[in-house]
mmCIF file of C-alpha atoms in Angstrom:
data_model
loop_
_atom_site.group_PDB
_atom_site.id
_atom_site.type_symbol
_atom_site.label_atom_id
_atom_site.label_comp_id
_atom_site.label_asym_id
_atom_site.label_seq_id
_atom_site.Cartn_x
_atom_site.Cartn_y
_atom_site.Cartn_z
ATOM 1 C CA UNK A 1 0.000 0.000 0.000
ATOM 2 C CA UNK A 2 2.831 2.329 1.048
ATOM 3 C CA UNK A 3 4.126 1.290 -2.148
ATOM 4 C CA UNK A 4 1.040 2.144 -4.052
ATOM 5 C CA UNK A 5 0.765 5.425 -2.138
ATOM 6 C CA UNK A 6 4.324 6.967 -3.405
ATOM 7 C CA UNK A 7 3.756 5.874 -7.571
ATOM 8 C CA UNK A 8 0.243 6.948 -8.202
ATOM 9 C CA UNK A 9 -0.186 10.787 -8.464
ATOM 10 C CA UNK A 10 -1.719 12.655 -5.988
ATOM 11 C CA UNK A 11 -4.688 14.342 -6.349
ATOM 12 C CA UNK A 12 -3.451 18.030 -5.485
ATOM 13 C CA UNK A 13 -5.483 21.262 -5.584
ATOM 14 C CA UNK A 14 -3.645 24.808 -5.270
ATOM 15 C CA UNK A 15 -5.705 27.773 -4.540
ATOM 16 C CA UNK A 16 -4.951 31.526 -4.937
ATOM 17 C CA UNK A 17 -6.754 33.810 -3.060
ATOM 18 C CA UNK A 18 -4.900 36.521 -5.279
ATOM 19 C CA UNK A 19 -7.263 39.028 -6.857
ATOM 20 C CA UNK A 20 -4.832 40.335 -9.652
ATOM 21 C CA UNK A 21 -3.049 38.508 -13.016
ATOM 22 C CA UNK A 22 -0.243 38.482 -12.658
ATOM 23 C CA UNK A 23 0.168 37.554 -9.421
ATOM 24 C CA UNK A 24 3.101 36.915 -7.122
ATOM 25 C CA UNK A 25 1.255 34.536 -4.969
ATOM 26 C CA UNK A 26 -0.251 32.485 -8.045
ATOM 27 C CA UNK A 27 3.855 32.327 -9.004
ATOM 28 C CA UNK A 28 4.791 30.997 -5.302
ATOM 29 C CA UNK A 29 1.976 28.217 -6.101
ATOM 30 C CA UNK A 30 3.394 27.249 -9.245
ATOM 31 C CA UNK A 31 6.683 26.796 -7.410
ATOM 32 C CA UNK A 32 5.458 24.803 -4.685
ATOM 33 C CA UNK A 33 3.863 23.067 -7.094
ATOM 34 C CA UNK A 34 6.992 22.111 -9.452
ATOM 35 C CA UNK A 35 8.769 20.944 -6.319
ATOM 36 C CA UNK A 36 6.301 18.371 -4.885
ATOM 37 C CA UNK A 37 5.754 17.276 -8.719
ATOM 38 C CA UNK A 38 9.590 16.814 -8.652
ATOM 39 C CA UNK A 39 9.355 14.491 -5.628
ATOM 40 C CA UNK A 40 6.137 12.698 -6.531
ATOM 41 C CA UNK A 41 3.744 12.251 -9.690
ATOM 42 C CA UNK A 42 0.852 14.662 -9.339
ATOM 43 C CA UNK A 43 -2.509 15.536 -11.126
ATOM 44 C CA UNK A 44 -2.723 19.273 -10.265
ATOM 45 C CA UNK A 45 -5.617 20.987 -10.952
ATOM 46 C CA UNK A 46 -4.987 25.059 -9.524
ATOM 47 C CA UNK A 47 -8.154 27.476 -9.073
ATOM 48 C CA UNK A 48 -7.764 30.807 -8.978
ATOM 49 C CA UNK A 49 -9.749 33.252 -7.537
ATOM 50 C CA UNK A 50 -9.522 35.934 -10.308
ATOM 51 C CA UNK A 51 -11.204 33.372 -12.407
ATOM 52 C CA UNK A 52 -14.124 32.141 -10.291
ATOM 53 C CA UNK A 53 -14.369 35.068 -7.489
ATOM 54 C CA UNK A 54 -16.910 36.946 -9.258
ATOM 55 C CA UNK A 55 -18.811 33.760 -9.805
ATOM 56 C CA UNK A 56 -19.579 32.955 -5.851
ATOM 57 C CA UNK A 57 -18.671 36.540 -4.158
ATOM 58 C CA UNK A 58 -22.507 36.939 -3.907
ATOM 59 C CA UNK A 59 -23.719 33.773 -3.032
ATOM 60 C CA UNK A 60 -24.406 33.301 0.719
ATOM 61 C CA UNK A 61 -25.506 29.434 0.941
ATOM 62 C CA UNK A 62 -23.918 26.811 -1.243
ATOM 63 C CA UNK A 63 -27.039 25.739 -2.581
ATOM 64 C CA UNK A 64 -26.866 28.816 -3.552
ATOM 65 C CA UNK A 65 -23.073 28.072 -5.884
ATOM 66 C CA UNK A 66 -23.395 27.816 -9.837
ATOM 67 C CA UNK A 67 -22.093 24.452 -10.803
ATOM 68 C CA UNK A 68 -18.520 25.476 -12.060
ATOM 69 C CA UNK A 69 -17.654 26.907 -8.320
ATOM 70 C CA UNK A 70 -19.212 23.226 -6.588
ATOM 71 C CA UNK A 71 -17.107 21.598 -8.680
ATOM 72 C CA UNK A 72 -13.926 23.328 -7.696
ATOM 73 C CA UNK A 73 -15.057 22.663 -3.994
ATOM 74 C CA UNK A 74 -15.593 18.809 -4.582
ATOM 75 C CA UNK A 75 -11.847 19.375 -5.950
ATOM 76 C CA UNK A 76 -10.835 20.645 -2.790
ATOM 77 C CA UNK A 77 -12.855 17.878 -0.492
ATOM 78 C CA UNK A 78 -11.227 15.175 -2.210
ATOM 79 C CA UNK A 79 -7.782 16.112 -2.892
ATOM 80 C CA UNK A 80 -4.885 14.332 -1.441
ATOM 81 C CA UNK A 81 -3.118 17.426 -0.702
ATOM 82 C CA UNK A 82 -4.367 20.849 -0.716
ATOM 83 C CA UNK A 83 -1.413 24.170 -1.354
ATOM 84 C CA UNK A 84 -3.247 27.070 -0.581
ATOM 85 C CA UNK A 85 -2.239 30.581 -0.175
ATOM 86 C CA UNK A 86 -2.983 34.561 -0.154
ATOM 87 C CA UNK A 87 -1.416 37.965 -0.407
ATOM 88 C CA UNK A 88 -1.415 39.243 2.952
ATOM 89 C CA UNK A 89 -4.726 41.994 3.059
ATOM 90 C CA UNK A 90 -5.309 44.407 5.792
ATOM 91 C CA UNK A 91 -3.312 41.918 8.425
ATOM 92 C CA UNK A 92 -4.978 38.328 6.655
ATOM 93 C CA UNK A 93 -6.313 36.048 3.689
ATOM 94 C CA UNK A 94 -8.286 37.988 1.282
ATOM 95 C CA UNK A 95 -12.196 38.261 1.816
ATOM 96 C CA UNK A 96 -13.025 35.932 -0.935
ATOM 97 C CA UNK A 97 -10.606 33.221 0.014
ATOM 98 C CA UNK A 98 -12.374 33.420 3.491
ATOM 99 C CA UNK A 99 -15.469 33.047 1.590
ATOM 100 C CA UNK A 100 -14.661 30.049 -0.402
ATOM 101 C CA UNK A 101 -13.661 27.778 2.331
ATOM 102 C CA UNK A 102 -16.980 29.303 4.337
ATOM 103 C CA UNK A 103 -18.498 26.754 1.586
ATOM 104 C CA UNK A 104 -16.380 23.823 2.163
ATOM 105 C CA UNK A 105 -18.198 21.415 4.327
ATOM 106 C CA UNK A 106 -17.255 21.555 7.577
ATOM 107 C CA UNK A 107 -15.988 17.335 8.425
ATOM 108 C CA UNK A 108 -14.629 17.510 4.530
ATOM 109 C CA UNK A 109 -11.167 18.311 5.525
ATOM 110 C CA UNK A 110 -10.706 16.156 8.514
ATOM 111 C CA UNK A 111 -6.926 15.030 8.335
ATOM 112 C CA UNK A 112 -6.046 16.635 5.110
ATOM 113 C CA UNK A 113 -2.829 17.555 4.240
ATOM 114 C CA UNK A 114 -2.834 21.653 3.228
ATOM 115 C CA UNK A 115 0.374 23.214 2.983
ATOM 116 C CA UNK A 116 -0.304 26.942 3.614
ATOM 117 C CA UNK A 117 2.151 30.159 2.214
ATOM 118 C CA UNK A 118 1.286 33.935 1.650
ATOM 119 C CA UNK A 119 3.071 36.618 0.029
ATOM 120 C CA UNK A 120 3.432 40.144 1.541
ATOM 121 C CA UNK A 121 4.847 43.255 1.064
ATOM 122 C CA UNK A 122 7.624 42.903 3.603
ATOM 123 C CA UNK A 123 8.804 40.195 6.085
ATOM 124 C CA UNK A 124 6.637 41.749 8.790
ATOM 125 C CA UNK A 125 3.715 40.045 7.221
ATOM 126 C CA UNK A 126 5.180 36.430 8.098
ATOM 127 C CA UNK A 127 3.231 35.104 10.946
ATOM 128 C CA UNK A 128 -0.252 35.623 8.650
ATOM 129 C CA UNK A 129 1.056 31.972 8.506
ATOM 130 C CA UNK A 130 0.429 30.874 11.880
ATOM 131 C CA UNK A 131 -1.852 33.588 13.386
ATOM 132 C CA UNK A 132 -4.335 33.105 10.424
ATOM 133 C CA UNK A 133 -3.875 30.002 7.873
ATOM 134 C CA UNK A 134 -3.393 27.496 10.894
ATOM 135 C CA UNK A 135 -6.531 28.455 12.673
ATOM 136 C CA UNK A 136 -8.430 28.583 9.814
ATOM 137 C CA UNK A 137 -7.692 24.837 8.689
ATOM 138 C CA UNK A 138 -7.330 24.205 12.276
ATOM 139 C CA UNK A 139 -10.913 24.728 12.442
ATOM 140 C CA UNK A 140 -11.659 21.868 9.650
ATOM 141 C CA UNK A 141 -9.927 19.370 11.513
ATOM 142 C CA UNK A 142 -6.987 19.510 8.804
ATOM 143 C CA UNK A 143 -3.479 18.638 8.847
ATOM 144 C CA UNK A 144 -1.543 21.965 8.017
ATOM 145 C CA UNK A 145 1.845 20.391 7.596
ATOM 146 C CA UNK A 146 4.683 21.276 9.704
ATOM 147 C CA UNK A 147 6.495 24.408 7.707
ATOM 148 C CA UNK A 148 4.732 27.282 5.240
ATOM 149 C CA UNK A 149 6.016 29.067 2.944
ATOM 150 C CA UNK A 150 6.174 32.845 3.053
ATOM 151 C CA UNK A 151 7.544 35.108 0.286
ATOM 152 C CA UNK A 152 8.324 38.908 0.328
ATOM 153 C CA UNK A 153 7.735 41.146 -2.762
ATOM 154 C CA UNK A 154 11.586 41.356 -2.673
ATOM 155 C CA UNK A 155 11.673 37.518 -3.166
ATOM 156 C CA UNK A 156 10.185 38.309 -6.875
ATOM 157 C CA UNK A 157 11.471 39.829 -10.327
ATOM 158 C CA UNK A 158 8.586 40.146 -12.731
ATOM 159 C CA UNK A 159 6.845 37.766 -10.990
ATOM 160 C CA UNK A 160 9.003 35.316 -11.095
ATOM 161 C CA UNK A 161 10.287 33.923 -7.810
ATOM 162 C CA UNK A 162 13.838 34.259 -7.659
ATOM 163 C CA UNK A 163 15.168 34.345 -3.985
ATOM 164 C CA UNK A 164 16.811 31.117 -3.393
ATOM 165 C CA UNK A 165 16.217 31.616 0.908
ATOM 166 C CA UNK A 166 12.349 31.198 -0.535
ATOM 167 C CA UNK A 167 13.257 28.061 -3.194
ATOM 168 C CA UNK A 168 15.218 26.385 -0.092
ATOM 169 C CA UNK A 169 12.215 26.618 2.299
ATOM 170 C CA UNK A 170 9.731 25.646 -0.682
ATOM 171 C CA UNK A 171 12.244 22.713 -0.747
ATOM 172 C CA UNK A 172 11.832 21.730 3.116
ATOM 173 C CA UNK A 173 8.620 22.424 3.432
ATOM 174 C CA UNK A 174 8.003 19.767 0.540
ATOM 175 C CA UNK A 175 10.236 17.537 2.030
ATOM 176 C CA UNK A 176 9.086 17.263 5.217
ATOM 177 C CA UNK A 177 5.520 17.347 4.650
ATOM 178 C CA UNK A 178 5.242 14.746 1.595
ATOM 179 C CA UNK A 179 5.614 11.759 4.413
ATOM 180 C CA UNK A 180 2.634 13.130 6.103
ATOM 181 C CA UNK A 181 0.482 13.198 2.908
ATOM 182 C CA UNK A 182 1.943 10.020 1.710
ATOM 183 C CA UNK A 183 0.906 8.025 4.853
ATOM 184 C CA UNK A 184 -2.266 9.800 4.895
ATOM 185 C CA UNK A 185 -3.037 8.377 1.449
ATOM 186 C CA UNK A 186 -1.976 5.155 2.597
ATOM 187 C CA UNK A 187 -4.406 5.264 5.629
ATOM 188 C CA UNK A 188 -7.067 6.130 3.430
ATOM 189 C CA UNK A 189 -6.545 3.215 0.571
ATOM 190 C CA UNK A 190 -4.639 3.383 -2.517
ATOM 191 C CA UNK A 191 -5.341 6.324 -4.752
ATOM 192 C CA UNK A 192 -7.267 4.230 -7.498
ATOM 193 C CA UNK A 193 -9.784 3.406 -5.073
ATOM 194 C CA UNK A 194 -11.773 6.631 -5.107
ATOM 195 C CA UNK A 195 -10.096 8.376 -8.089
ATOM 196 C CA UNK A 196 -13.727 9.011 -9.475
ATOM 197 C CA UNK A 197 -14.890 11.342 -6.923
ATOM 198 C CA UNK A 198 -11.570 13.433 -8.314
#
């Protein structure tokens, strides 16, 4: 099973809560995202709020949700690992990233692996990290693994992410949480044995 757990690809969903294109935060994402794919196979699928924000921003139940948007949150409910992150906004998370996850179903979450990271103007804006992101998933009963990943708008050049102090904690935060969602895919059963609710 262990076996079966480290070949298939996992399921992973990356959400931006950036409200602008081009985005700094969508390009930490992508960089998480290229590391864990160089450790382990992955079917990424990446949802952006720019591109469904304005179709939920209104909606206050999620009966409520057209079906594009609760199909993005079944994404999120059954991925194997969820990367999410936001520019740091008035001290947190942007408003509609809050929002989205007000949808997610409460017990959906329970023991997932999220890896959380932000992006900020300065260094200052660190701990959104821990004073926001972990009680927020904390709250779902989710496994936010052990390190985040936080990136200054120094860290960038044209929005491309070019500090290696940021590509060297992208690299231990990927290596020390993959066990984590590895054994929680083990736990769960192999990969192929709910790949259709993916």
């Amino acid at each position: 099973m262990v076996e079966i757990a480290a070949q298939q690809p996992l399921r992973v969903v990356a959400v931006s809560g950036s409200l602008h294109i081009p985005s700094k935060t969508s390009a930490l994402l992508d960089a998480i995202l290229d590391r864990v794919a160089r450790e382990q196979p992955i079917d990424a699928h990446i949802i952006e709020l720019t591109a469904i924000g304005p179709e939920f921003a209104g909606a206050l139940t999620r009966e409520q949700l057209p079906p594009s948007v609760e199909r993005e949150l079944v994404r999120i409910e059954n991925a194997d690992l969820l990367i999410v992150a936001s520019p740091v906004y008035r001290g947190s998370f942007t408003g509609l990233f809050k929002h989205l996850f007000d949808f997610v179903g409460q017990y959906s979450l329970v023991d997932k692996p999220v890896l959380v990271a932000a992006t900020g103007g300065g260094d200052r804006h660190a701990l959104i990290l821990e004073h926001q992101f972990r009680p927020l998933f904390g709250f779902f009963q989710a496994l936010t693994l052990p390190i985040g990943v936080y990136a200054s708008n120094s860290d960038f050049t044209d929005y491309a992410l070019t500090s290696p102090a940021v590509q060297e904690r992208i690299d231990l935060a990927v290596q020390r949480g993959l066990p984590f969602v590895r054994n929680r895919v083990r736990d769960a059963g192999s990969v192929s044995d709910y790949v259709g609710a993916w």
